[in-house]
Coordinates of C-alpha atoms and ligand atoms in Angstrom, one line a residue:
X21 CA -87.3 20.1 -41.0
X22 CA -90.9 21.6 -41.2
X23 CA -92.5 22.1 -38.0
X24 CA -96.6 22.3 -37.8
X25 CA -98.6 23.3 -34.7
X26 CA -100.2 20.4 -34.1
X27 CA -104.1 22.0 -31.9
X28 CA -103.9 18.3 -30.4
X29 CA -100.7 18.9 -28.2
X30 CA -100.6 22.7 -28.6
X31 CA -97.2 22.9 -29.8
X32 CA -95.3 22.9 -32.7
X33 CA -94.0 19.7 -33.8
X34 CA -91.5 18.1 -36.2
X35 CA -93.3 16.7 -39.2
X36 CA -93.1 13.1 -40.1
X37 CA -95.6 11.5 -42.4
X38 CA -96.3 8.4 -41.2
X39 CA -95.7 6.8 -44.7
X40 CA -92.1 8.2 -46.3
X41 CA -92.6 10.7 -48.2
X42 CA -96.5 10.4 -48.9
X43 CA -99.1 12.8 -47.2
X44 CA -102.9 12.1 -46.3
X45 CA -104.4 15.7 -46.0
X46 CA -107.9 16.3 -45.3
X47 CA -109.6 19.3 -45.0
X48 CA -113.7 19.6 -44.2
X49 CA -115.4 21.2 -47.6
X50 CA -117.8 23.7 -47.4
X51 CA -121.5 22.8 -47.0
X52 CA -123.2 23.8 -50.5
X53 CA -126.7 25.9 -49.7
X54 CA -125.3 28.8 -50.5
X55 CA -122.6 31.3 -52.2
X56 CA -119.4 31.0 -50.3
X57 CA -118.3 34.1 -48.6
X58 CA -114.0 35.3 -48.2
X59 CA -114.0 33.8 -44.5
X60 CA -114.2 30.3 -46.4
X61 CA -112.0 31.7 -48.9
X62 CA -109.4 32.5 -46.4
X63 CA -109.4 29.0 -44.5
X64 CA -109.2 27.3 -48.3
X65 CA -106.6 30.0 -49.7
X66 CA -104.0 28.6 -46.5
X67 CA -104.8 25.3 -47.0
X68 CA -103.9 25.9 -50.8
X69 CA -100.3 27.4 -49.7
X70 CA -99.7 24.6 -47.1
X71 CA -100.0 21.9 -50.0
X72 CA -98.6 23.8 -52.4
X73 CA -95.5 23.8 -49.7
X74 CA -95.8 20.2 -48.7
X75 CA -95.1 19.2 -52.7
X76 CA -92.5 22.0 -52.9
X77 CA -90.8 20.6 -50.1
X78 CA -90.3 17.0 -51.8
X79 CA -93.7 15.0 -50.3
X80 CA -96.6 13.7 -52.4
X81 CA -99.6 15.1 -51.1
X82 CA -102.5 13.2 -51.2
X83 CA -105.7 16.3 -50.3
X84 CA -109.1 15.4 -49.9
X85 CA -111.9 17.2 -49.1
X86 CA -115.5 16.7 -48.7
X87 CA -118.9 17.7 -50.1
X88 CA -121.3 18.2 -47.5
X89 CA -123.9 17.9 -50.1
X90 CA -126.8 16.7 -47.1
X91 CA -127.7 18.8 -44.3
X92 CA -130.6 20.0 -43.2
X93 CA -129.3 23.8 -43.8
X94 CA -129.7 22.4 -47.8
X95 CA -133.0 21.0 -47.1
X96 CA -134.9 23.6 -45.9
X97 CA -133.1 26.0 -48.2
X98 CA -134.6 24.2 -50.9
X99 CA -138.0 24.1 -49.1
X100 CA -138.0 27.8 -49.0
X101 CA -136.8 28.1 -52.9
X102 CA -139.0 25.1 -53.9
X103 CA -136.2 23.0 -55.4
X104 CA -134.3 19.8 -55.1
X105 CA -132.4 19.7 -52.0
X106 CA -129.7 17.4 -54.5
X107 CA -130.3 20.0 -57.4
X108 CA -129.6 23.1 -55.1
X109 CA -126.6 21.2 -53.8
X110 CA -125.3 20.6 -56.7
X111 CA -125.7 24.2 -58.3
X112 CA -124.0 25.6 -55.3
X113 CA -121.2 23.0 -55.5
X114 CA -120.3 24.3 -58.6
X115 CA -119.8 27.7 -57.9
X116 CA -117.8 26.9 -54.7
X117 CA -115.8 25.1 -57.4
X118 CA -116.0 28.0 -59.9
X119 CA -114.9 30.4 -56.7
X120 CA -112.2 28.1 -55.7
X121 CA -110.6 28.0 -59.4
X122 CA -110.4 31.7 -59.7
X123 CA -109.0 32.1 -56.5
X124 CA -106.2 29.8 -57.5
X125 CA -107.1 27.0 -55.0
X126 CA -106.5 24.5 -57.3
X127 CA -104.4 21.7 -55.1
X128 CA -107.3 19.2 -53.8
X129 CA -107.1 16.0 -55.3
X130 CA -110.6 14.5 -54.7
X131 CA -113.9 16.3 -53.3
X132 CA -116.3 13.1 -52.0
X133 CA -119.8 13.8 -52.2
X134 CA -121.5 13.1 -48.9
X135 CA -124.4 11.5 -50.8
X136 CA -122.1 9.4 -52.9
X137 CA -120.6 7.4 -49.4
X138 CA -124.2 6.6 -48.1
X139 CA -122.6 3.2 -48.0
X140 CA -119.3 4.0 -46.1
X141 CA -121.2 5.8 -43.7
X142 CA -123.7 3.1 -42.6
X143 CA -120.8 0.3 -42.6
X144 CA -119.1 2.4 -40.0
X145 CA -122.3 3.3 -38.1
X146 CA -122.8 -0.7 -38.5
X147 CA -119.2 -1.1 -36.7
X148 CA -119.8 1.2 -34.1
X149 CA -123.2 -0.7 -32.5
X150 CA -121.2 -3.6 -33.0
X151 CA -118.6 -2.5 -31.2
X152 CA -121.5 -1.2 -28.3
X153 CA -120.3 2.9 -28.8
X154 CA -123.9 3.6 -30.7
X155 CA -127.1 2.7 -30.1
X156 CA -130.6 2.7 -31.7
X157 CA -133.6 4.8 -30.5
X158 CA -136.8 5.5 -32.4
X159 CA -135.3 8.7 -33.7
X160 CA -132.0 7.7 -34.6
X161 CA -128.7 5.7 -34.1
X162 CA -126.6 8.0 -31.7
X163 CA -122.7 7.8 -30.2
X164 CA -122.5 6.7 -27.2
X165 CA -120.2 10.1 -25.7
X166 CA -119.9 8.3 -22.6
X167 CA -118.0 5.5 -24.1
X168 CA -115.6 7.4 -25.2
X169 CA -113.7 9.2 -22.5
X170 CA -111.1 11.0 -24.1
X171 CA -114.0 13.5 -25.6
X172 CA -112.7 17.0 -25.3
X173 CA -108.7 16.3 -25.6
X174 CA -108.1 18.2 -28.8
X175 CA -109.9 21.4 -27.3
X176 CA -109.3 20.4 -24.1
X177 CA -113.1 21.0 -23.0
X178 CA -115.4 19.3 -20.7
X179 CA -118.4 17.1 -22.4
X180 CA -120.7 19.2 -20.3
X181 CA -119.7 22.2 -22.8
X182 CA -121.4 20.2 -25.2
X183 CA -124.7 22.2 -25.8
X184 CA -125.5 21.8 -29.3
X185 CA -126.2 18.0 -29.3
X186 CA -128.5 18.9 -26.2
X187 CA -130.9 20.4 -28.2
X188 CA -131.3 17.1 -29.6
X189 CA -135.6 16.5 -29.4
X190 CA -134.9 13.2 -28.8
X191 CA -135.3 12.3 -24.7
X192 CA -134.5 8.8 -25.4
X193 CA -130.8 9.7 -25.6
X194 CA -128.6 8.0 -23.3
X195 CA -126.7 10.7 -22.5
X196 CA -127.8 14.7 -23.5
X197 CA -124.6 15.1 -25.2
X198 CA -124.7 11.9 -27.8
X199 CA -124.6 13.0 -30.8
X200 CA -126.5 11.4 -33.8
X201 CA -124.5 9.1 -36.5
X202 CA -128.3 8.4 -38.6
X203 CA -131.4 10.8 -38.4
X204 CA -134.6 8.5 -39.1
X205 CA -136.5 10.5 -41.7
X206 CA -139.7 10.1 -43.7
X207 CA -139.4 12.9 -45.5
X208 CA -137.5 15.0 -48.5
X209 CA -134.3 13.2 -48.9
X210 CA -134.0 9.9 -47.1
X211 CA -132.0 6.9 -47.6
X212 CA -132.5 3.3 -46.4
X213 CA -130.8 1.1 -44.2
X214 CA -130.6 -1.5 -41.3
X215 CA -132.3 1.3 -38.8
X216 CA -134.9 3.0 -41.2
X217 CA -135.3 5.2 -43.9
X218 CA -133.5 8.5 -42.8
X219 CA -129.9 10.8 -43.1
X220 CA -126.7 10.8 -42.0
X221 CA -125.4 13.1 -39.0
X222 CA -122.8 15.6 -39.8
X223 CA -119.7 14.2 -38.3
X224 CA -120.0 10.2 -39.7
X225 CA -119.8 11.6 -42.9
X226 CA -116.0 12.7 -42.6
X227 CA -114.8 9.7 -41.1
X228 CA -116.6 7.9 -43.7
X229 CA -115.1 9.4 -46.6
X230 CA -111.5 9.3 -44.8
X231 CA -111.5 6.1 -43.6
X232 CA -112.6 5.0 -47.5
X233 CA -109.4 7.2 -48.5
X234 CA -106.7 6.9 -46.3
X235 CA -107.9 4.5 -43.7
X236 CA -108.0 5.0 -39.9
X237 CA -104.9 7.0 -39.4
X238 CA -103.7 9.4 -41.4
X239 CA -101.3 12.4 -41.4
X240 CA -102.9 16.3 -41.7
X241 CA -106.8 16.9 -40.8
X242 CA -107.5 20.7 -41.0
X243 CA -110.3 23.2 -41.2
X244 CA -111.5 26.5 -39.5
X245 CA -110.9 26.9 -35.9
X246 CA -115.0 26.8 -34.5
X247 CA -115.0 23.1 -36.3
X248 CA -112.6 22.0 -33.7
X249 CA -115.8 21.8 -30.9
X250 CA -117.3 19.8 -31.1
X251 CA -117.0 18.6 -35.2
X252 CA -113.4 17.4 -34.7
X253 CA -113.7 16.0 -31.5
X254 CA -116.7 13.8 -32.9
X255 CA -114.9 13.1 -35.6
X256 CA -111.9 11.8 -33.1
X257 CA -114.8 9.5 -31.1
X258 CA -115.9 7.8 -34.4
X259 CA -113.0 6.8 -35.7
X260 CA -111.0 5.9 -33.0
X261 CA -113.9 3.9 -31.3
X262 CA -114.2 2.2 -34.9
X263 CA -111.1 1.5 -35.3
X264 CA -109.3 1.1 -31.9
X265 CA -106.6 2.5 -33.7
X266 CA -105.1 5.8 -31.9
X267 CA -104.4 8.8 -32.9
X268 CA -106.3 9.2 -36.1
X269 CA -104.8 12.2 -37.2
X270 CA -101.2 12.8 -36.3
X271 CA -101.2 16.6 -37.2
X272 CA -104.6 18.7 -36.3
X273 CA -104.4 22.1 -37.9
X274 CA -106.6 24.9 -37.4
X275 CA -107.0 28.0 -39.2
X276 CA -107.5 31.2 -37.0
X277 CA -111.3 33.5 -38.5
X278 CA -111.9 36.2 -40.9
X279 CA -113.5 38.6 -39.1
X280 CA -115.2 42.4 -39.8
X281 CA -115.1 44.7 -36.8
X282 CA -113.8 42.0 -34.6
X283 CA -117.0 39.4 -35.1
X284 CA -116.4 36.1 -37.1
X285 CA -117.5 36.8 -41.1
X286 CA -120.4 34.2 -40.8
X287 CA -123.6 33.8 -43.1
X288 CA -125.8 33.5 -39.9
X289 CA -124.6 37.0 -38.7
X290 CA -125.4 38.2 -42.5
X291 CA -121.9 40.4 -42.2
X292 CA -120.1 38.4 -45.4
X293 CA -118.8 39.5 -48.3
X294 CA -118.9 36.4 -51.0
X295 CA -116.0 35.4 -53.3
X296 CA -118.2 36.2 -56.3
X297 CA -118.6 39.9 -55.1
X298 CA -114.9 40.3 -53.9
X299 CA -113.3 39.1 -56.6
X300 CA -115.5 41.9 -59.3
X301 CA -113.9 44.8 -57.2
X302 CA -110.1 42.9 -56.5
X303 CA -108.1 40.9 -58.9
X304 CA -108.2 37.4 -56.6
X305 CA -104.2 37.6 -55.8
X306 CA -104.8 40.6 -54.0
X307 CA -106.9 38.5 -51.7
X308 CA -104.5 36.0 -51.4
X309 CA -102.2 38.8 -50.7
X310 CA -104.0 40.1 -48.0
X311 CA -104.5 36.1 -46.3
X312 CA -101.1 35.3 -46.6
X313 CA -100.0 38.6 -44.9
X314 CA -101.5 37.0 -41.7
X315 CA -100.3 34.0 -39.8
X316 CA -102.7 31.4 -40.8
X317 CA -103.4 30.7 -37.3
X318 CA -104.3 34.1 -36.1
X319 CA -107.6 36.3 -36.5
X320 CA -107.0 38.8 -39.9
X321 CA -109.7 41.5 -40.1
X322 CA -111.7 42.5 -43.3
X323 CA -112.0 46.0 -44.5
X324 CA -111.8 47.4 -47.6
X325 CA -108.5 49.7 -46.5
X326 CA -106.6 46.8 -45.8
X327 CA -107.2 44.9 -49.2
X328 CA -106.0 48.4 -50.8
X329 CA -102.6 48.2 -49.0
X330 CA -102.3 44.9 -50.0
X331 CA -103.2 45.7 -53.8
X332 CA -100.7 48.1 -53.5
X333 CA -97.7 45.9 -52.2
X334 CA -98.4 43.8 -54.8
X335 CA -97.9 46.2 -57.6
X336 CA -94.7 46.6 -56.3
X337 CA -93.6 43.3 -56.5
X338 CA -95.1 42.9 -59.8
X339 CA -93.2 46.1 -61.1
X340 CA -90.2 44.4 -59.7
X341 CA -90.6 41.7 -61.5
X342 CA -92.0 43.1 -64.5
X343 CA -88.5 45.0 -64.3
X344 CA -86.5 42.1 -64.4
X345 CA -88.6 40.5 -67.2
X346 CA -87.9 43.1 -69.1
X347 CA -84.5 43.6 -68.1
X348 CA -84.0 39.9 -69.4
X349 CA -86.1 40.1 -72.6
X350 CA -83.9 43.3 -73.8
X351 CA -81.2 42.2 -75.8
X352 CA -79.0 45.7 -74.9
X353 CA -81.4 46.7 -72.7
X354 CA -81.0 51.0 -72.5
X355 CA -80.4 50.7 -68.1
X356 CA -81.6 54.3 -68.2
X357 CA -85.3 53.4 -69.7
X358 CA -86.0 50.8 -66.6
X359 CA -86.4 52.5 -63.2
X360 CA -86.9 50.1 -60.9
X361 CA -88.1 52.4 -58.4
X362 CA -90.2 54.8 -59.9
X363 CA -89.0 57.0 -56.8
X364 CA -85.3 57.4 -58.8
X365 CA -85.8 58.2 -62.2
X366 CA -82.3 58.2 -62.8
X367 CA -82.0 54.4 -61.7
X368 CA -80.1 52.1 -63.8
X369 CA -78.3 48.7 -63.1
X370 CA -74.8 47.6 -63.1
X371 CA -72.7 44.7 -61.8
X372 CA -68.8 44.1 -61.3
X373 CA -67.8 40.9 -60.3
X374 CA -67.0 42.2 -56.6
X375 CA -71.2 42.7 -56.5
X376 CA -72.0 39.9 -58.5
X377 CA -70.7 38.0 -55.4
X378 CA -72.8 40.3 -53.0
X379 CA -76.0 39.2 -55.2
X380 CA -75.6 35.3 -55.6
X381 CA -75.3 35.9 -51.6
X382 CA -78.2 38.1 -50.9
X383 CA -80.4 35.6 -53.4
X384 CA -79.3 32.6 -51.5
X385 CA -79.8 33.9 -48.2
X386 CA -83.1 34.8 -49.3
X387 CA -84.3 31.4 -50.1
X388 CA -83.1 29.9 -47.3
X389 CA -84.6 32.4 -44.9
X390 CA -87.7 32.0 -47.3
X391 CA -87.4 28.6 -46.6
X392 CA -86.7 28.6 -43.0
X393 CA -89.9 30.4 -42.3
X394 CA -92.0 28.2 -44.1
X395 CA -90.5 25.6 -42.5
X396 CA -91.8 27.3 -39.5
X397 CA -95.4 26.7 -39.2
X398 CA -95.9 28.2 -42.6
X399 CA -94.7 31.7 -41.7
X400 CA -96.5 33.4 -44.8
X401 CA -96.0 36.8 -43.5
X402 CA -92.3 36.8 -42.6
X403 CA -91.8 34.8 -46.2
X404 CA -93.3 38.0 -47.9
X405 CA -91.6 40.5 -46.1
X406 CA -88.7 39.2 -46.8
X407 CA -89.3 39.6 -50.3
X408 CA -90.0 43.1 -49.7
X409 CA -86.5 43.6 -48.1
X410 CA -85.2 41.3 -51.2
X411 CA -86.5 44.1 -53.9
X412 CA -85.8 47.1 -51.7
X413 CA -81.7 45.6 -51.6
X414 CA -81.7 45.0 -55.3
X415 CA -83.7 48.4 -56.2
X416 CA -81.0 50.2 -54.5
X417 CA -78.4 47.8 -55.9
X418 CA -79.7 48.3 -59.5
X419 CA -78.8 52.1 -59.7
X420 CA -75.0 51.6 -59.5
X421 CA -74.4 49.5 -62.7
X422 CA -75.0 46.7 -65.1
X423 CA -76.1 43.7 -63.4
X424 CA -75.3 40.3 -65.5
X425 CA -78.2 38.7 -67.6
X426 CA -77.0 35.9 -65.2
X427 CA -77.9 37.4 -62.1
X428 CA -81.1 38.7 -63.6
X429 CA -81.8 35.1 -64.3
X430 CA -81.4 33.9 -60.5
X431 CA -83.8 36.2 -59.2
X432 CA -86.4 35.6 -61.8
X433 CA -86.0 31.9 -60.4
X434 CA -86.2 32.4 -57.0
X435 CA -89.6 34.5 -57.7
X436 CA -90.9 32.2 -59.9
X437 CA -90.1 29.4 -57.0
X438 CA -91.7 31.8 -54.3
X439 CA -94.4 32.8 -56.5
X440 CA -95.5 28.9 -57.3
X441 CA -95.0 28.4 -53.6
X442 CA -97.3 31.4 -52.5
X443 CA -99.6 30.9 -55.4
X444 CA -99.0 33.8 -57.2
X445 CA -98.4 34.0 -60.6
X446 CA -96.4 37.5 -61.2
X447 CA -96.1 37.7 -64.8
X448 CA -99.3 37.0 -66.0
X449 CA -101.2 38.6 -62.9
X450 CA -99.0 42.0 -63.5
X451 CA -99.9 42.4 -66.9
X452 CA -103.6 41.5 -66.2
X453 CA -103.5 44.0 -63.5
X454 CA -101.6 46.4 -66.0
X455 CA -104.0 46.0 -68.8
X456 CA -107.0 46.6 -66.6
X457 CA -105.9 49.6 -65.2
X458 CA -104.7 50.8 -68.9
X459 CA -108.5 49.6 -70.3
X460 CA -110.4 51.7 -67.9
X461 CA -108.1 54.5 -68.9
X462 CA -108.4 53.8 -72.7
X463 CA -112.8 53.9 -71.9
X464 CA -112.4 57.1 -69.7
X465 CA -110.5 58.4 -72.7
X466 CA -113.0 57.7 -75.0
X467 CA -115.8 58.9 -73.1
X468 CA -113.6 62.5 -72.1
X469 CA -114.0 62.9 -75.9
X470 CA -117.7 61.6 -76.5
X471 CA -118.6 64.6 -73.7
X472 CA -116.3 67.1 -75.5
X473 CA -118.4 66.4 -78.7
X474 CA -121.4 66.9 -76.2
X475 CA -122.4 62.8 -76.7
X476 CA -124.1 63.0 -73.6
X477 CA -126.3 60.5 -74.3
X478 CA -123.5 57.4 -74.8
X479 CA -120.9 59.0 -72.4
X480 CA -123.7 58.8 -69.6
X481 CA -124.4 55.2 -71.0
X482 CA -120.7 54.4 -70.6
X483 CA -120.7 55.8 -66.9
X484 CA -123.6 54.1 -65.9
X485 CA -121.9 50.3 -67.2
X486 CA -119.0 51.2 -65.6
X487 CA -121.2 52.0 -62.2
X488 CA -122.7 48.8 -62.7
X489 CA -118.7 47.2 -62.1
X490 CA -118.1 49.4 -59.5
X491 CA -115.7 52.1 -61.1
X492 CA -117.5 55.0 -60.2
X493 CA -116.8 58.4 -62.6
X494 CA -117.0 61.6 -60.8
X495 CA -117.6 64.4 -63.3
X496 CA -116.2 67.7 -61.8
Ligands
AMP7 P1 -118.8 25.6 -43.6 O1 -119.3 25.5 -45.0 O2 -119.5 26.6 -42.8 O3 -118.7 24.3 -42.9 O4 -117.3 26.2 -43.7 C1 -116.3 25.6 -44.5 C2 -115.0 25.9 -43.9 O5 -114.7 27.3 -43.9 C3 -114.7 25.4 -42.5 O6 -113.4 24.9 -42.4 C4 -114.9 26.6 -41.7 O7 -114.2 26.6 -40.4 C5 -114.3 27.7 -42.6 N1 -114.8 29.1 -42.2 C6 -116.1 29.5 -42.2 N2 -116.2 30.8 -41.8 C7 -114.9 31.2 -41.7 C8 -114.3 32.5 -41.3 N3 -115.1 33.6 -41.1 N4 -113.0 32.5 -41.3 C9 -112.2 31.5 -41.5 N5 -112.7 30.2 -41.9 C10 -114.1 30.1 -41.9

């Protein structure tokens, strides 16, 4: 049974969709003014391994996410580049697309435009004046907060903490804290409707778009802790006031920051890295590697000494599989010629039918203890180590004998099943990493023998291209 920690109790539940075996997952998109930086990447990258899970586990996964493709972060982005707020919106939606494909996030069913559910969003703004939670001033259509009194129960803070829709210029508001569902406008991008030509607020769009998809309840909403106050909560006040329908989301997951030095990676504090950069000096699963390696849930720190580590721990697992590959693709494969452990040269495998018994048992136990902790919450860290304690077992294991092609076979499946899971793919990425690593030699080679012939012209050429992707030669 997979448990989740569910931010709405604070606990970890059982998890039961609330239609068989079908999931409704939404996660907030990003909002496209800009390059996305890794602190987006993470929150995407565990959302990623949590479907990929979900569909592992049997479930059809239904994951939706949203565009916010209006916003006035867009608008005046666009002022200050002099382009189309829609144009720059959709040129940055791209490459959060482009980023999202390379780093394997590649499990979201739908992305809904913000602009493209103008309709859905004044229907429900429509519903809730009806319904007397919004109301109509000469700046806008706001919620009504104090209508709703259950504000605050998935944080479990007080309304008065609410200080961002205070700053709200408009003194007509009801209450300080009522937030805006429809912006009246005259200006760059507008849209009609009932109350004026003008935008949507923030939160309407969301419920807008899910409501359109999965309709007022539905199983999994998640998205980066600091959207739980006040976006989520909004979010909660909308719907359920729409609807009368409670809860709207049975499972509220949160994932925990990226930080550097301790402070939240955040455009506004300019201390972010983007994918685009990241992934020129990392291959992208050594990103992954380094998210998955922290509880979803808790704060992971950036630095560049930590991604190392976690390029390294990859390599291992990627020689340990390449060794197995290889193992399997030998038809009398030489033992001698594959060290698994490059520590034992010697190393060479072997199997009697006494520890052919010892390995179906270790590679079942694995999976079920793989299992079990992803069961748990998603336990990405304790999965991996695991794996770690898998090869170290085996390595050791490989230097007393033959092991069967049979056995070889298992524990390619249970990495290829842990490496779909994860969202790794070990035998492509091992070889690309490989070949990288052996290209940058075969250039340094080449260039070694340009100097020797005193080419100093085209070796310095070939140094300087090479500074330009960040492999920097030191000539001593
Ligand atoms: P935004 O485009 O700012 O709305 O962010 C898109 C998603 O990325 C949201 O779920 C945010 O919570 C998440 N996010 C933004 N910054 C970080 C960070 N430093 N660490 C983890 N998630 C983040």
């Amino acid at each position: 049974m997979i448990k989740i920690y569910n931010t709405l109790t604070r606990s970890k539940e059982n998890f039961k969709p609330l239609n068989g075996n079908r999931i409704k997952l939404f996660v907030c998109g990003p909002t496209v003014y800009d390059y996305s930086h890794i602190g987006h990447a993470r929150t995407y990258i565990s959302f990623d391994v949590i479907a990929r899970y979900l569909k592992y586990r049997g479930f059809s996964v239904f994951y939706l996410q949203n565009i916010t493709d209006i916003d006035d972060k867009i608008i005046n982005r666009a002022i200050s580049t002099g382009k189309d707020p829609l144009d720059l919106a959709r040129e940055f939606e791209a490459e959060y697309l482009k980023d999202m494909e390379s780093l394997g996030v590649e499990n979201v069913n739908l992305y809904a435009r913000a602009t493209e559910h103008i309709e859905e969003i004044k229907a429900q703004i429509e519903t809730l004046l009806e319904a007397g939670f919004a109301y109509e001033t000469d700046n806008g259509v706001y919620f009504d907060i104090s209508k709703y009194p259950d504000f605050g129960k998935l944080s479990n803070r007080k309304i008065e903490d609410l200080n961002v829709h205070r700053i709200s210029p408009d003194s007509n508001k009801r209450n300080p804290e009522d937030f805006a569902l429809w912006k009246k406008k005259d200006k760059e991008l507008v849209w009609n409707s009932p109350w004026g030509a003008g935008r949507p607020g923030w939160h309407i769009e969301d419920t807008a778009i899910t409501e359109e998809y999965f309709g007022p309840q539905y199983d999994i909403h998640g998205g980066g802790l600091d959207l739980i106050f006040p976006h989520h909560e909004a979010e909660i006040a909308q719907m359920e006031s729409a609807s009368g329908k409670k809860p709207m989301v049975r499972y509220w997951m949160h994932t925990g920051f990226l930080n550097v030095k301790g402070e939240k990676m955040s455009k506004s504090l300019g201390n972010f890295i983007t994918i685009k950069e990241l992934i020129k000096k990392y291959p992208p699963e050594v990103f992954r590697f380094f998210v998955l390696s922290t509880h979803y849930r808790s704060p992971i720190d950036f630095s560049h000494e930590i991604l190392e580590q976690s390029q390294n721990s990859l390599k291992r697992i990627y020689k340990f599989y390449e060794t197995i590959d290889k193992l399997l693709n030998t038809e009398k494969p030489n033992l001698r010629e594959f060290s698994p452990d490059e520590s034992s040269p010697h190393s060479y495998v072997h199997e009697t039918g006494e520890n052919q018994e010892q390995f179906n048992r270790l590679i079942e136990e694995t999976r079920v203890k793989f299992l079990e902790a992803m069961d748990n919450d998603f336990n990405t860290p304790l999965a991996l180590s695991l794996l770690f304690d898998f090869i170290r077992v085996i390595n050791r294991n490989m230097q007393q004998g033959t092991i069967s092609q049979k056995t070889l076979q298992e524990i390619q499946i249970l990495f290829n099943d842990f490496s779909n899971i994860l969202g790794f793919n070990f035998t492509s990425t091992s070889k690309n990493t490989n070949l990288t690593e052996e290209l940058v030699d075969l250039i340094v080679d080449i260039r070694n023998k340009l100097r020797k012939k005193k080419d100093w012209e085209l070796s310095d050429e070939i140094r300087s291209q090479l500074n330009d992707l960040d492999i920097i030669l030191e000539d001593k």
